Coordinates of C-alpha atoms and ligand atoms in Angstrom, one line a residue:
M126 CA 0.7 -11.4 10.9
V127 CA 2.0 -14.9 10.9
L128 CA 0.1 -18.3 10.5
F129 CA 1.9 -21.4 10.3
T130 CA 0.0 -24.1 12.1
F131 CA -0.5 -26.0 9.0
V132 CA 3.0 -27.7 8.8
K133 CA 1.8 -30.7 10.9
A134 CA -1.3 -31.2 9.1
L135 CA -0.1 -31.2 5.7
P136 CA 0.5 -34.8 5.2
L137 CA -3.0 -35.5 6.4
L138 CA -4.5 -32.9 4.0
A139 CA -2.4 -34.1 0.9
A140 CA -4.0 -37.7 1.5
C141 CA -7.5 -36.4 1.1
V142 CA -7.6 -33.7 -1.3
R143 CA -7.3 -33.0 -5.1
A144 CA -5.1 -30.4 -6.6
G145 CA -7.0 -27.4 -7.9
A146 CA -5.7 -23.8 -8.0
S147 CA -8.7 -21.2 -8.9
Y148 CA -7.0 -19.4 -11.8
P149 CA -9.3 -16.8 -13.6
A150 CA -10.1 -17.8 -17.1
I151 CA -7.5 -16.5 -19.8
P152 CA -9.3 -14.1 -22.2
S153 CA -9.1 -15.2 -25.8
D154 CA -7.8 -12.0 -26.8
L155 CA -4.4 -12.1 -25.1
S156 CA -4.0 -8.3 -25.3
T157 CA -7.0 -7.9 -22.8
P158 CA -5.8 -5.7 -19.9
V159 CA -6.4 -7.4 -16.5
Q160 CA -5.3 -6.2 -13.0
Q161 CA -5.1 -2.6 -14.0
R162 CA -3.5 -0.3 -11.0
I163 CA -2.4 3.4 -11.4
A164 CA 0.0 5.5 -9.2
V165 CA 1.2 9.1 -8.7
N166 CA 4.5 9.2 -10.6
G167 CA 5.6 12.8 -10.4
P168 CA 4.0 16.2 -9.9
N169 CA 2.6 16.1 -13.3
S170 CA 2.8 12.5 -13.9
M171 CA 0.9 9.2 -13.5
S172 CA 1.8 5.8 -14.3
I173 CA -0.5 3.0 -15.6
G174 CA 0.3 -0.6 -14.7
W175 CA -1.7 -3.7 -16.0
N176 CA -1.1 -7.3 -16.9
T177 CA -1.7 -9.4 -19.9
Y178 CA -1.5 -13.1 -20.6
Q179 CA 1.2 -12.5 -23.5
Q180 CA 4.3 -10.2 -23.5
L181 CA 3.8 -6.9 -25.2
T182 CA 6.4 -5.6 -27.5
Q183 CA 5.3 -2.0 -26.8
P184 CA 2.7 -1.4 -24.1
C185 CA 1.0 1.8 -25.0
V186 CA -1.7 4.2 -23.4
Q187 CA -3.9 6.7 -25.2
Y188 CA -5.2 9.5 -23.1
G189 CA -6.8 12.8 -23.3
T190 CA -9.1 15.3 -21.3
S191 CA -12.2 14.1 -23.2
S192 CA -13.5 10.5 -23.3
D193 CA -13.9 10.8 -27.0
S194 CA -10.7 12.4 -28.0
L195 CA -7.7 10.4 -26.6
T196 CA -5.4 12.5 -28.7
Q197 CA -2.2 11.7 -26.7
K198 CA -0.3 8.4 -26.6
A199 CA 2.6 7.2 -24.3
C200 CA 4.3 3.9 -24.6
S201 CA 7.3 2.0 -22.9
N202 CA 9.3 -1.1 -23.6
S203 CA 8.2 -2.6 -20.2
S204 CA 6.7 -6.0 -20.3
V205 CA 8.2 -8.3 -17.7
T206 CA 7.5 -11.6 -16.0
Y207 CA 9.1 -14.1 -13.7
P208 CA 9.2 -18.1 -13.8
T209 CA 5.9 -19.3 -12.4
A210 CA 3.8 -16.2 -13.5
R211 CA 1.3 -16.7 -16.2
T212 CA 1.0 -12.9 -17.0
W213 CA 3.3 -10.0 -17.8
S214 CA 3.4 -6.8 -16.0
N215 CA 3.4 -3.7 -18.3
S216 CA 3.7 -0.2 -17.4
V217 CA 3.7 3.1 -19.0
T218 CA 4.3 6.6 -17.5
L219 CA 2.1 9.6 -18.7
T220 CA 3.9 13.0 -18.3
G221 CA 3.2 16.6 -18.9
L222 CA -0.3 16.4 -17.4
S223 CA -2.3 19.6 -16.1
P224 CA -2.6 19.1 -12.4
A225 CA -5.9 18.0 -10.8
T226 CA -7.8 17.4 -14.0
T227 CA -9.7 14.6 -15.2
Y228 CA -8.0 12.4 -17.8
Y229 CA -9.6 9.8 -19.8
Y230 CA -7.4 6.8 -20.8
K231 CA -7.6 3.6 -22.7
I232 CA -4.8 0.8 -22.6
A233 CA -4.0 -0.1 -26.2
S234 CA -5.6 -3.5 -27.1
T235 CA -8.1 -4.7 -29.4
N236 CA -10.3 -5.6 -26.0
S237 CA -10.0 -2.5 -23.6
T238 CA -12.4 0.2 -22.5
V239 CA -11.7 4.0 -21.6
E240 CA -11.2 4.6 -17.9
H241 CA -10.4 7.8 -16.1
F242 CA -8.3 9.3 -13.3
S243 CA -7.8 12.7 -11.8
S244 CA -4.2 13.9 -12.2
P245 CA -2.1 14.7 -9.1
R246 CA -2.6 18.2 -7.4
S247 CA 0.6 20.3 -7.6
P248 CA 2.6 20.3 -4.5
G249 CA 1.5 23.5 -2.6
D250 CA -2.2 23.3 -3.7
K251 CA -3.9 24.2 -0.5
T252 CA -7.3 22.7 -1.5
P253 CA -8.8 20.3 1.0
F254 CA -9.0 16.6 0.1
T255 CA -9.3 13.1 1.6
I256 CA -7.2 10.0 1.1
N257 CA -7.5 6.4 2.3
A258 CA -5.2 4.2 4.3
V259 CA -5.9 0.4 3.5
I260 CA -3.6 -2.3 4.7
D261 CA -3.5 -6.1 4.9
M262 CA -6.3 -6.5 2.3
G263 CA -6.4 -10.0 0.9
V264 CA -8.2 -12.1 -2.0
Y265 CA -11.8 -13.2 -1.3
G266 CA -13.7 -16.1 -2.7
A267 CA -12.5 -19.5 -3.4
D268 CA -8.8 -19.0 -2.4
G269 CA -9.4 -16.3 0.2
Y270 CA -11.9 -15.5 2.6
T271 CA -15.6 -15.1 2.4
I272 CA -18.2 -13.6 5.1
Q273 CA -20.7 -16.1 4.6
M274 CA -20.8 -16.5 8.4
D275 CA -22.0 -12.9 9.1
Q276 CA -24.6 -11.6 6.4
T277 CA -24.6 -8.2 8.1
K278 CA -21.1 -7.7 6.6
R279 CA -22.5 -8.4 3.1
D280 CA -21.9 -5.8 0.5
T281 CA -21.8 -5.5 -3.4
I282 CA -19.1 -4.6 -5.5
P283 CA -19.6 -2.4 -8.8
S284 CA -18.0 -4.4 -11.7
I285 CA -17.1 -7.4 -9.5
D286 CA -19.3 -10.4 -8.8
P287 CA -21.6 -9.3 -5.9
S288 CA -22.0 -12.8 -4.7
L289 CA -18.4 -12.7 -3.3
N290 CA -19.6 -10.4 -0.5
H291 CA -16.5 -8.6 0.0
T292 CA -16.6 -5.4 2.2
T293 CA -13.5 -3.2 1.9
I294 CA -13.1 -3.3 -1.9
G295 CA -17.0 -2.9 -2.1
R296 CA -16.6 0.2 0.2
L297 CA -13.8 1.7 -1.7
A298 CA -15.7 1.1 -5.2
E299 CA -18.8 2.7 -3.9
T300 CA -17.0 5.9 -2.4
V301 CA -14.6 6.1 -5.2
D302 CA -15.2 9.9 -5.7
D303 CA -14.8 10.7 -2.0
Y304 CA -11.2 10.1 -1.9
E305 CA -8.1 11.1 -4.3
F306 CA -5.7 8.1 -3.6
I307 CA -4.9 5.3 -1.3
I308 CA -1.8 4.6 0.7
W309 CA -1.2 0.8 0.9
P310 CA 2.0 -0.2 2.5
G311 CA 1.8 -4.0 2.1
D312 CA 0.2 -7.4 2.5
Y313 CA -1.6 -7.8 -0.6
A314 CA -3.7 -10.9 -1.5
Y315 CA -2.1 -13.3 0.9
A316 CA -1.0 -15.6 -1.9
D317 CA 1.6 -17.0 0.4
D318 CA -1.3 -18.4 2.6
W319 CA -2.4 -20.6 -0.3
Y320 CA -2.1 -23.6 1.9
L321 CA -5.0 -22.6 4.3
K322 CA -7.3 -24.0 1.5
P323 CA -7.1 -27.7 1.5
K324 CA -7.7 -27.8 -2.3
N325 CA -4.4 -26.0 -2.9
V326 CA -2.3 -28.1 -0.9
L327 CA -0.9 -30.4 -3.9
D328 CA -0.5 -27.3 -6.2
G329 CA 1.0 -24.5 -4.3
T330 CA 3.0 -23.1 -7.0
N331 CA 0.0 -22.4 -9.0
A332 CA -2.4 -21.6 -6.2
Y333 CA 0.1 -18.7 -5.2
E334 CA -0.3 -17.3 -8.7
A335 CA -3.8 -17.8 -9.1
I336 CA -4.4 -15.8 -5.8
L337 CA -2.4 -12.9 -7.2
E338 CA -4.4 -13.1 -10.5
E339 CA -7.6 -13.0 -8.6
F340 CA -6.8 -10.5 -6.1
F341 CA -5.5 -7.9 -8.4
S342 CA -8.4 -8.5 -10.7
Q343 CA -10.9 -7.9 -7.9
L344 CA -9.2 -4.6 -7.1
A345 CA -8.9 -3.3 -10.6
P346 CA -12.1 -1.2 -10.7
V347 CA -10.6 0.7 -7.8
A348 CA -7.1 0.7 -8.6
G349 CA -7.4 1.4 -12.2
R350 CA -9.1 4.6 -11.1
K351 CA -7.4 5.8 -8.1
A352 CA -3.5 5.8 -7.3
C353 CA -2.6 3.1 -5.0
M354 CA 0.7 3.8 -3.5
A355 CA 2.4 0.5 -2.4
S356 CA 5.3 -0.4 -0.3
P357 CA 5.9 -4.1 0.8
G358 CA 4.6 -6.1 3.7
N359 CA 5.8 -9.6 5.0
H360 CA 3.2 -11.4 2.8
E361 CA 5.1 -9.9 -0.2
A362 CA 8.3 -12.0 0.8
D363 CA 8.0 -15.4 -0.7
C364 CA 5.9 -18.5 -1.3
Q365 CA 4.8 -19.3 2.1
E366 CA 5.2 -17.5 5.4
I367 CA 6.8 -20.2 7.4
P368 CA 10.2 -19.5 8.9
D369 CA 13.2 -20.8 7.2
T370 CA 11.5 -22.6 4.3
V371 CA 12.2 -20.2 1.5
A372 CA 14.6 -23.0 0.0
L373 CA 11.2 -24.8 -0.7
C374 CA 9.9 -22.0 -2.8
P375 CA 10.0 -22.3 -6.5
E376 CA 12.2 -19.7 -8.5
G377 CA 9.9 -16.7 -9.0
Q378 CA 8.2 -16.9 -5.5
K379 CA 11.0 -15.7 -3.4
N380 CA 12.5 -12.3 -2.3
F381 CA 9.5 -9.9 -3.2
T382 CA 9.7 -10.9 -7.0
D383 CA 6.0 -10.3 -7.9
F384 CA 5.9 -7.2 -5.7
M385 CA 8.9 -5.9 -7.8
N386 CA 7.5 -7.0 -11.2
R387 CA 4.1 -5.5 -10.4
F388 CA 5.1 -2.0 -8.9
G389 CA 8.6 -1.6 -9.7
K390 CA 8.2 0.7 -12.6
T391 CA 5.0 2.3 -11.3
M392 CA 6.0 3.8 -7.9
P393 CA 7.6 7.2 -8.2
T394 CA 11.1 8.0 -7.2
S395 CA 11.3 11.0 -5.0
F396 CA 10.4 14.4 -6.6
V397 CA 12.6 17.4 -7.3
S398 CA 11.9 19.8 -4.5
S399 CA 9.5 22.6 -4.9
S400 CA 10.9 24.6 -2.2
S401 CA 13.0 27.8 -3.0
N402 CA 15.5 27.0 -0.2
S403 CA 18.8 25.6 -1.7
T404 CA 19.4 23.3 1.3
A405 CA 16.0 21.8 0.7
K406 CA 16.8 21.4 -3.0
I407 CA 20.0 19.5 -2.1
N408 CA 18.5 17.3 0.5
A409 CA 15.5 16.5 -2.0
N410 CA 18.0 15.5 -4.7
K411 CA 20.0 13.4 -2.3
A412 CA 16.7 11.7 -1.3
K413 CA 15.8 11.2 -5.2
L414 CA 19.1 9.3 -5.5
L415 CA 18.8 7.1 -2.5
A416 CA 15.0 6.5 -3.1
N417 CA 14.3 2.8 -4.2
P418 CA 10.9 2.5 -5.4
P419 CA 8.7 0.4 -4.8
F420 CA 10.5 -0.3 -1.4
W421 CA 11.1 3.5 -0.2
Y422 CA 10.3 6.7 -2.0
S423 CA 8.3 9.8 -1.4
F424 CA 5.9 11.9 -3.3
E425 CA 4.1 15.2 -2.7
Y426 CA 0.4 15.8 -3.6
G427 CA -1.4 19.2 -2.6
M428 CA -0.8 20.0 0.9
V429 CA 1.0 16.6 1.8
H430 CA 4.4 15.0 1.4
V431 CA 4.1 11.3 1.9
T432 CA 7.1 9.1 2.4
M433 CA 6.7 5.2 2.1
I434 CA 9.0 3.0 4.0
D435 CA 10.1 -0.7 3.9
T436 CA 9.5 -2.2 7.4
E437 CA 10.7 -5.6 6.0
T438 CA 14.2 -5.2 4.8
D439 CA 17.1 -2.8 4.6
F440 CA 17.9 -1.8 8.1
P441 CA 19.6 -3.3 11.2
E442 CA 17.8 -6.6 12.3
A443 CA 14.9 -5.9 9.6
P444 CA 12.6 -9.0 10.1
D445 CA 12.4 -10.2 6.6
G446 CA 16.0 -9.5 5.9
P447 CA 18.6 -12.3 5.3
D448 CA 19.0 -12.9 8.9
G449 CA 15.8 -11.6 10.1
S450 CA 13.6 -12.8 12.9
A451 CA 10.8 -13.8 10.3
G452 CA 13.2 -16.3 8.4
L453 CA 11.9 -15.0 5.0
N454 CA 15.3 -14.3 3.7
G455 CA 14.7 -11.1 1.5
G456 CA 16.5 -8.2 0.4
P457 CA 18.8 -6.3 0.9
F458 CA 17.5 -4.0 -2.0
G459 CA 19.8 -1.1 -1.3
S460 CA 23.3 -0.5 0.1
P461 CA 23.8 -0.5 3.8
N462 CA 22.1 2.5 5.3
Q463 CA 20.5 3.5 2.1
Q464 CA 17.1 3.3 3.4
V465 CA 17.7 5.3 6.5
D466 CA 19.8 7.9 4.6
F467 CA 17.0 8.2 2.2
L468 CA 14.5 8.8 5.0
T469 CA 16.8 11.4 6.7
A470 CA 17.5 13.5 3.6
D471 CA 13.7 13.1 2.5
L472 CA 12.2 14.4 5.6
A473 CA 14.8 17.1 6.1
S474 CA 14.0 18.4 2.6
V475 CA 10.2 19.1 3.4
D476 CA 9.3 22.7 3.2
R477 CA 6.1 23.2 5.3
T478 CA 5.3 26.4 3.6
V479 CA 4.7 24.1 0.4
T480 CA 3.5 20.9 2.0
P481 CA 2.4 21.6 5.6
W482 CA 1.8 18.1 6.2
V483 CA 4.0 15.0 6.3
I484 CA 2.9 11.5 6.5
V485 CA 5.2 8.4 6.8
A486 CA 3.6 4.9 6.1
G487 CA 5.0 1.5 6.2
H488 CA 3.8 -2.1 7.2
R489 CA 5.0 -3.0 10.6
P490 CA 3.9 -0.9 13.7
W491 CA 6.0 -0.2 16.7
Y492 CA 2.9 0.8 18.7
S493 CA 0.1 -1.7 18.8
T494 CA -2.2 -3.3 21.3
G495 CA -2.1 -7.0 21.9
D496 CA 1.2 -9.1 22.6
S497 CA 4.8 -8.1 21.9
S498 CA 4.8 -10.1 18.7
N499 CA 2.7 -7.2 17.2
V500 CA 5.2 -4.7 17.5
C501 CA 8.6 -4.2 15.6
S502 CA 11.2 -3.0 17.6
P503 CA 13.9 -3.1 15.1
C504 CA 11.7 -0.6 13.1
Q505 CA 11.2 1.7 16.0
D506 CA 15.1 1.9 16.6
A507 CA 15.8 2.5 13.0
F508 CA 13.1 5.1 12.2
E509 CA 11.3 6.6 15.2
S510 CA 13.8 9.2 16.1
I511 CA 14.1 10.3 12.5
L512 CA 10.2 10.7 12.2
Y513 CA 10.3 12.8 15.5
Q514 CA 13.3 15.0 14.6
Y515 CA 11.5 16.1 11.4
G516 CA 8.2 16.5 12.9
V517 CA 6.3 14.0 11.1
D518 CA 2.5 14.7 11.7
L519 CA 1.1 11.3 11.3
A520 CA 2.7 7.6 11.1
V521 CA 0.6 5.0 9.3
F522 CA 1.1 1.3 9.7
G523 CA -1.0 -2.1 9.3
H524 CA 0.3 -5.7 9.9
V525 CA -1.9 -6.1 12.9
H526 CA -5.6 -6.8 11.5
N527 CA -7.7 -4.3 13.2
S528 CA -7.8 -0.5 13.6
Q529 CA -6.1 1.4 16.1
R530 CA -5.3 4.9 17.2
F531 CA -2.6 6.4 19.3
L532 CA -1.8 9.7 21.0
P533 CA 1.2 11.4 19.5
S534 CA 4.0 9.7 21.0
Y535 CA 7.8 9.4 21.3
Q536 CA 9.7 6.6 22.7
G537 CA 6.5 5.3 24.5
N538 CA 5.6 8.7 26.1
A539 CA 2.5 10.6 25.0
D540 CA 3.4 14.1 23.9
A541 CA 2.3 16.5 26.6
N542 CA 0.3 18.5 24.2
G543 CA -1.8 15.7 23.1
M544 CA -3.7 16.5 19.7
N545 CA -3.0 20.1 20.2
D546 CA 0.1 21.1 18.4
P547 CA 2.2 18.1 19.6
K548 CA 6.0 17.7 18.6
A549 CA 5.6 13.9 18.3
P550 CA 3.9 12.1 15.4
M551 CA 0.4 10.9 15.9
Y552 CA 0.3 6.9 15.1
I553 CA -2.5 4.7 13.6
V554 CA -2.8 0.9 12.6
A555 CA -5.2 0.5 9.6
G556 CA -4.8 -3.3 9.1
G557 CA -8.5 -4.1 9.3
A558 CA -9.3 -4.4 5.7
G559 CA -9.9 -8.2 5.6
N560 CA -8.2 -11.3 4.5
I561 CA -8.0 -15.0 4.8
E562 CA -6.1 -14.9 8.3
G563 CA -9.1 -12.9 9.8
L564 CA -9.1 -10.0 12.3
S565 CA -6.6 -9.9 15.2
S566 CA -8.3 -9.4 18.4
V567 CA -7.6 -6.1 20.2
G568 CA -6.0 -8.0 22.8
A569 CA -4.1 -6.3 26.0
N570 CA -4.3 -2.3 25.9
A571 CA -1.0 -0.6 25.1
T572 CA 0.3 2.7 26.6
N573 CA -1.1 5.8 24.7
N574 CA -3.7 3.7 22.8
V575 CA -7.1 5.7 22.7
W576 CA -9.2 3.5 20.4
A577 CA -9.0 -0.1 19.0
Y578 CA -11.6 -1.9 17.0
A579 CA -11.7 -5.6 15.5
D580 CA -15.5 -6.3 15.4
D581 CA -15.7 -6.0 11.6
F582 CA -13.6 -5.0 8.6
S583 CA -12.4 -1.3 8.7
Y584 CA -10.0 1.0 7.1
A585 CA -9.0 4.8 7.7
T586 CA -9.6 7.9 5.7
I587 CA -7.4 11.0 6.2
T588 CA -8.6 14.5 5.4
F589 CA -6.4 17.4 5.0
Q590 CA -9.0 19.9 6.1
D591 CA -6.5 23.0 5.9
E592 CA -2.8 23.7 6.6
N593 CA -3.4 23.2 10.4
N594 CA -6.1 20.5 10.7
L595 CA -5.9 16.9 9.8
K596 CA -9.0 14.6 10.4
V597 CA -8.4 10.9 10.8
E598 CA -11.7 8.7 10.6
F599 CA -12.0 4.8 10.8
I600 CA -14.8 3.5 8.6
Q601 CA -16.7 0.3 9.0
S602 CA -16.2 -1.3 5.6
S603 CA -19.8 -3.0 5.6
T604 CA -21.8 -0.1 6.5
G605 CA -19.6 2.9 5.8
A606 CA -20.2 4.2 9.4
V607 CA -17.7 6.5 11.1
L608 CA -16.3 4.3 14.0
D609 CA -13.8 6.9 15.3
S610 CA -13.0 10.3 14.3
S611 CA -10.0 12.7 15.5
V612 CA -8.5 15.9 14.5
L613 CA -4.8 16.7 14.8
Y614 CA -4.2 20.4 15.0
K615 CA -0.6 21.5 14.2
S616 CA 0.5 25.1 13.9
H617 CA 3.2 24.4 11.2
T618 CA 4.9 27.6 12.1
E619 CA 8.6 26.5 11.1
Q620 CA 9.5 26.2 7.3
F621 CA 11.9 23.3 8.1
V622 CA 11.3 21.4 11.4
S623 CA 14.4 20.0 13.1
Q624 CA 13.8 19.3 16.6
S625 CA 15.9 17.1 19.3
A626 CA 14.1 15.2 22.0
Ligands
NAG188 C1 -12.4 -8.7 -23.3 O1 -12.5 -8.1 -22.0 C2 -13.5 -8.6 -21.2 C3 -13.4 -7.8 -19.9 O2 -11.9 -7.9 -19.5 C4 -13.4 -10.1 -21.2 O3 -14.4 -10.5 -20.2 C5 -13.5 -10.8 -22.6 O4 -13.4 -12.2 -22.2 C6 -12.5 -10.1 -23.4 N1 -12.8 -10.9 -24.6 C7 -11.9 -11.7 -25.3 C8 -12.3 -12.0 -26.8 O5 -11.0 -11.9 -24.8
NAG189 C1 12.4 0.8 -26.8 O1 13.4 0.3 -27.1 C2 14.3 0.9 -28.3 C3 15.5 0.1 -28.5 O2 16.1 -0.3 -27.2 C4 14.3 2.4 -28.3 O3 14.9 2.8 -29.4 C5 13.0 2.9 -28.1 O4 13.0 4.4 -28.0 C6 12.3 2.5 -26.8 N1 10.9 2.8 -26.8 C7 10.4 3.5 -25.9 C8 9.0 3.9 -26.0 O5 10.9 3.6 -24.8
NAG190 C1 -23.1 -13.9 -0.3 O1 -24.3 -13.7 0.3 C2 -25.4 -14.5 0.0 C3 -26.7 -14.0 0.6 O2 -26.6 -12.7 0.7 C4 -25.1 -16.0 0.1 O3 -26.2 -16.8 -0.4 C5 -24.0 -16.4 -0.4 O4 -23.7 -17.6 -0.2 C6 -22.8 -15.5 -0.2 N1 -21.5 -15.9 -0.6 C7 -20.3 -15.9 -0.4 C8 -19.2 -16.3 -1.1 O5 -20.1 -15.7 1.0
NAG191 C1 17.1 27.0 4.1 O1 16.8 26.1 5.1 C2 17.7 25.8 5.9 C3 17.2 24.6 6.9 O2 17.1 23.4 6.0 C4 18.1 27.1 6.8 O3 19.1 26.8 7.8 C5 18.5 28.2 6.0 O4 18.5 29.3 6.7 C6 17.5 28.4 4.8 N1 18.0 29.4 3.9 C7 17.3 30.2 3.5 C8 17.9 31.3 2.4 O5 16.2 30.6 3.9
NAG192 C1 16.9 -10.2 -3.4 O1 17.1 -9.2 -4.4 C2 17.9 -8.2 -4.2 C3 17.8 -7.2 -5.6 O2 17.5 -7.9 -6.7 C4 19.4 -8.7 -4.2 O3 20.3 -7.8 -4.2 C5 19.3 -9.7 -3.0 O4 20.6 -10.2 -2.8 C6 18.3 -10.7 -3.0 N1 18.2 -11.6 -1.9 C7 18.2 -12.8 -1.8 C8 18.1 -13.5 -0.5 O5 18.2 -13.6 -2.7
NAG193 C1 -6.7 1.9 26.6 O1 -6.6 2.7 27.8 C2 -6.9 3.9 27.6 C3 -6.5 4.7 29.0 O2 -7.1 3.9 30.0 C4 -8.2 4.2 27.3 O3 -8.7 5.5 27.1 C5 -8.5 3.4 25.9 O4 -9.8 3.6 25.6 C6 -8.2 2.0 26.0 N1 -8.2 1.3 24.8 C7 -8.8 0.3 24.5 C8 -8.7 -0.4 23.1 O5 -9.6 -0.2 25.3

């Protein structure tokens, strides 16, 4: 979402505040890992990302299946930074893991502790499991939002200062054993909203970095244990979300730079196909060549094939592209048509006997309640027919700061079968996690909307019950209450779906 009422207020604010970015303290041991985050990196592979306040010549992770016997070690040469950042982003990829197994790991440092994760399920493993969809989650505390005004939304966070009273991160930490990974398409931290706190007005460059440092530290207890699969949102684009002001941003705070530094080496490229069909293998290989993590890519995990897309750049009239409507001048990150060609090859490769379920997730929705500024028509033009053709089951978006569920739909029309074996994808918006901009009111109803909620912070859980039933629930972050529950039935009788409208 967009907020830029401050421009006129700026001189006034500047006249009466003192600069003061709320940077976290730098640990005296500069090798201390901070801002840990992990990701699924391949069928038997996880990547570990973290930041340090010094460059590492060789980032390493020790790991093993017992906490007191970390017998294996993986290293990389990847320790990168950019102008204006105080930290370096490090990443290491662990390969050859046994599937669905608990691994313990310790980031090599004179000041680190042992953590653990569960390795990815093999594509085709039909064990039921749950994932979360969490979008538009921002920093809380001095540079972000608080929920002081409503104590019923109070929560505590393991390993994070409970006085900060966050709700969604608290719930994700409390329920950490109930879900296997998080799909997370965009809008992290809200560093580009630094100007909403008067204390930051004279020191925007530092405030932007401070917010990123704070946010990714707040999230580390969750993101260091559960894979968070990222793709970009508009708040990753540049230093301030004010149209046509990119030229005012310092070098390092333009063009999705932090996003690329942080996730560029940890998000996966598409996998080799696990189908025995040769056409599927060819399409999957094509998708692998066209994938461009962390912007667009796919991965398989148990019963699901997940494809992450970039709704910000790299398609005609992309809103954050060089001539885009948002005026943020980002990208392109691929060649012309690369993302659309990727999506087509990727979805065509999905063998439903291996992964019956297909989810596509991106930031901006094309179905939303409220006014027309909530929907991305160029996104719909670029992607909707491809999702329909290849029988995508569920499409997940955010950007609008609330929770919404739609009937399976195509070109604005509800599928005649409803939730009982539709041809069209079911759509949700899961943008209610909480950030400094607040929640978006539900606003005007929209065709095919069945449910919408903006009374409190919330997010979605998605449960693959079996090959034919997928349950979507929306959870109130503060209480854990289920706000809405629905089950999508799909017969999944065709091995390769390709349908015309
Ligand atoms: C060691 O790490 C902990 C937790 O990250 C941090 O609080 C502490 O300051 C670090 N100690 C040193 C000596 O840097
Ligand atoms: C790091 O780079 C050096 C030289 O470029 C190379 O020999 C070494 O194998 C690399 N190490 C890793 C872990 O990638
Ligand atoms: C958190 O909640 C406590 C009371 O439960 C309140 O005193 C405190 O001010 C709150 N802190 C923030 C940052 O909202
Ligand atoms: C492989 O899949 C394609 C559809 O993508 C299908 O046309 C073809 O018949 C399949 N080949 C075999 C050997 O099953
Ligand atoms: C953004 O970065 C990409 C990849 O590095 C580059 O191709 C593109 O030209 C950049 N866009 C702008 C507006 O600087
Ligand atoms: C929108 O209208 C539909 C059909 O009348 C209704 O079922 C749905 O609950 C409404 N959505 C909201 C958010 O009120």
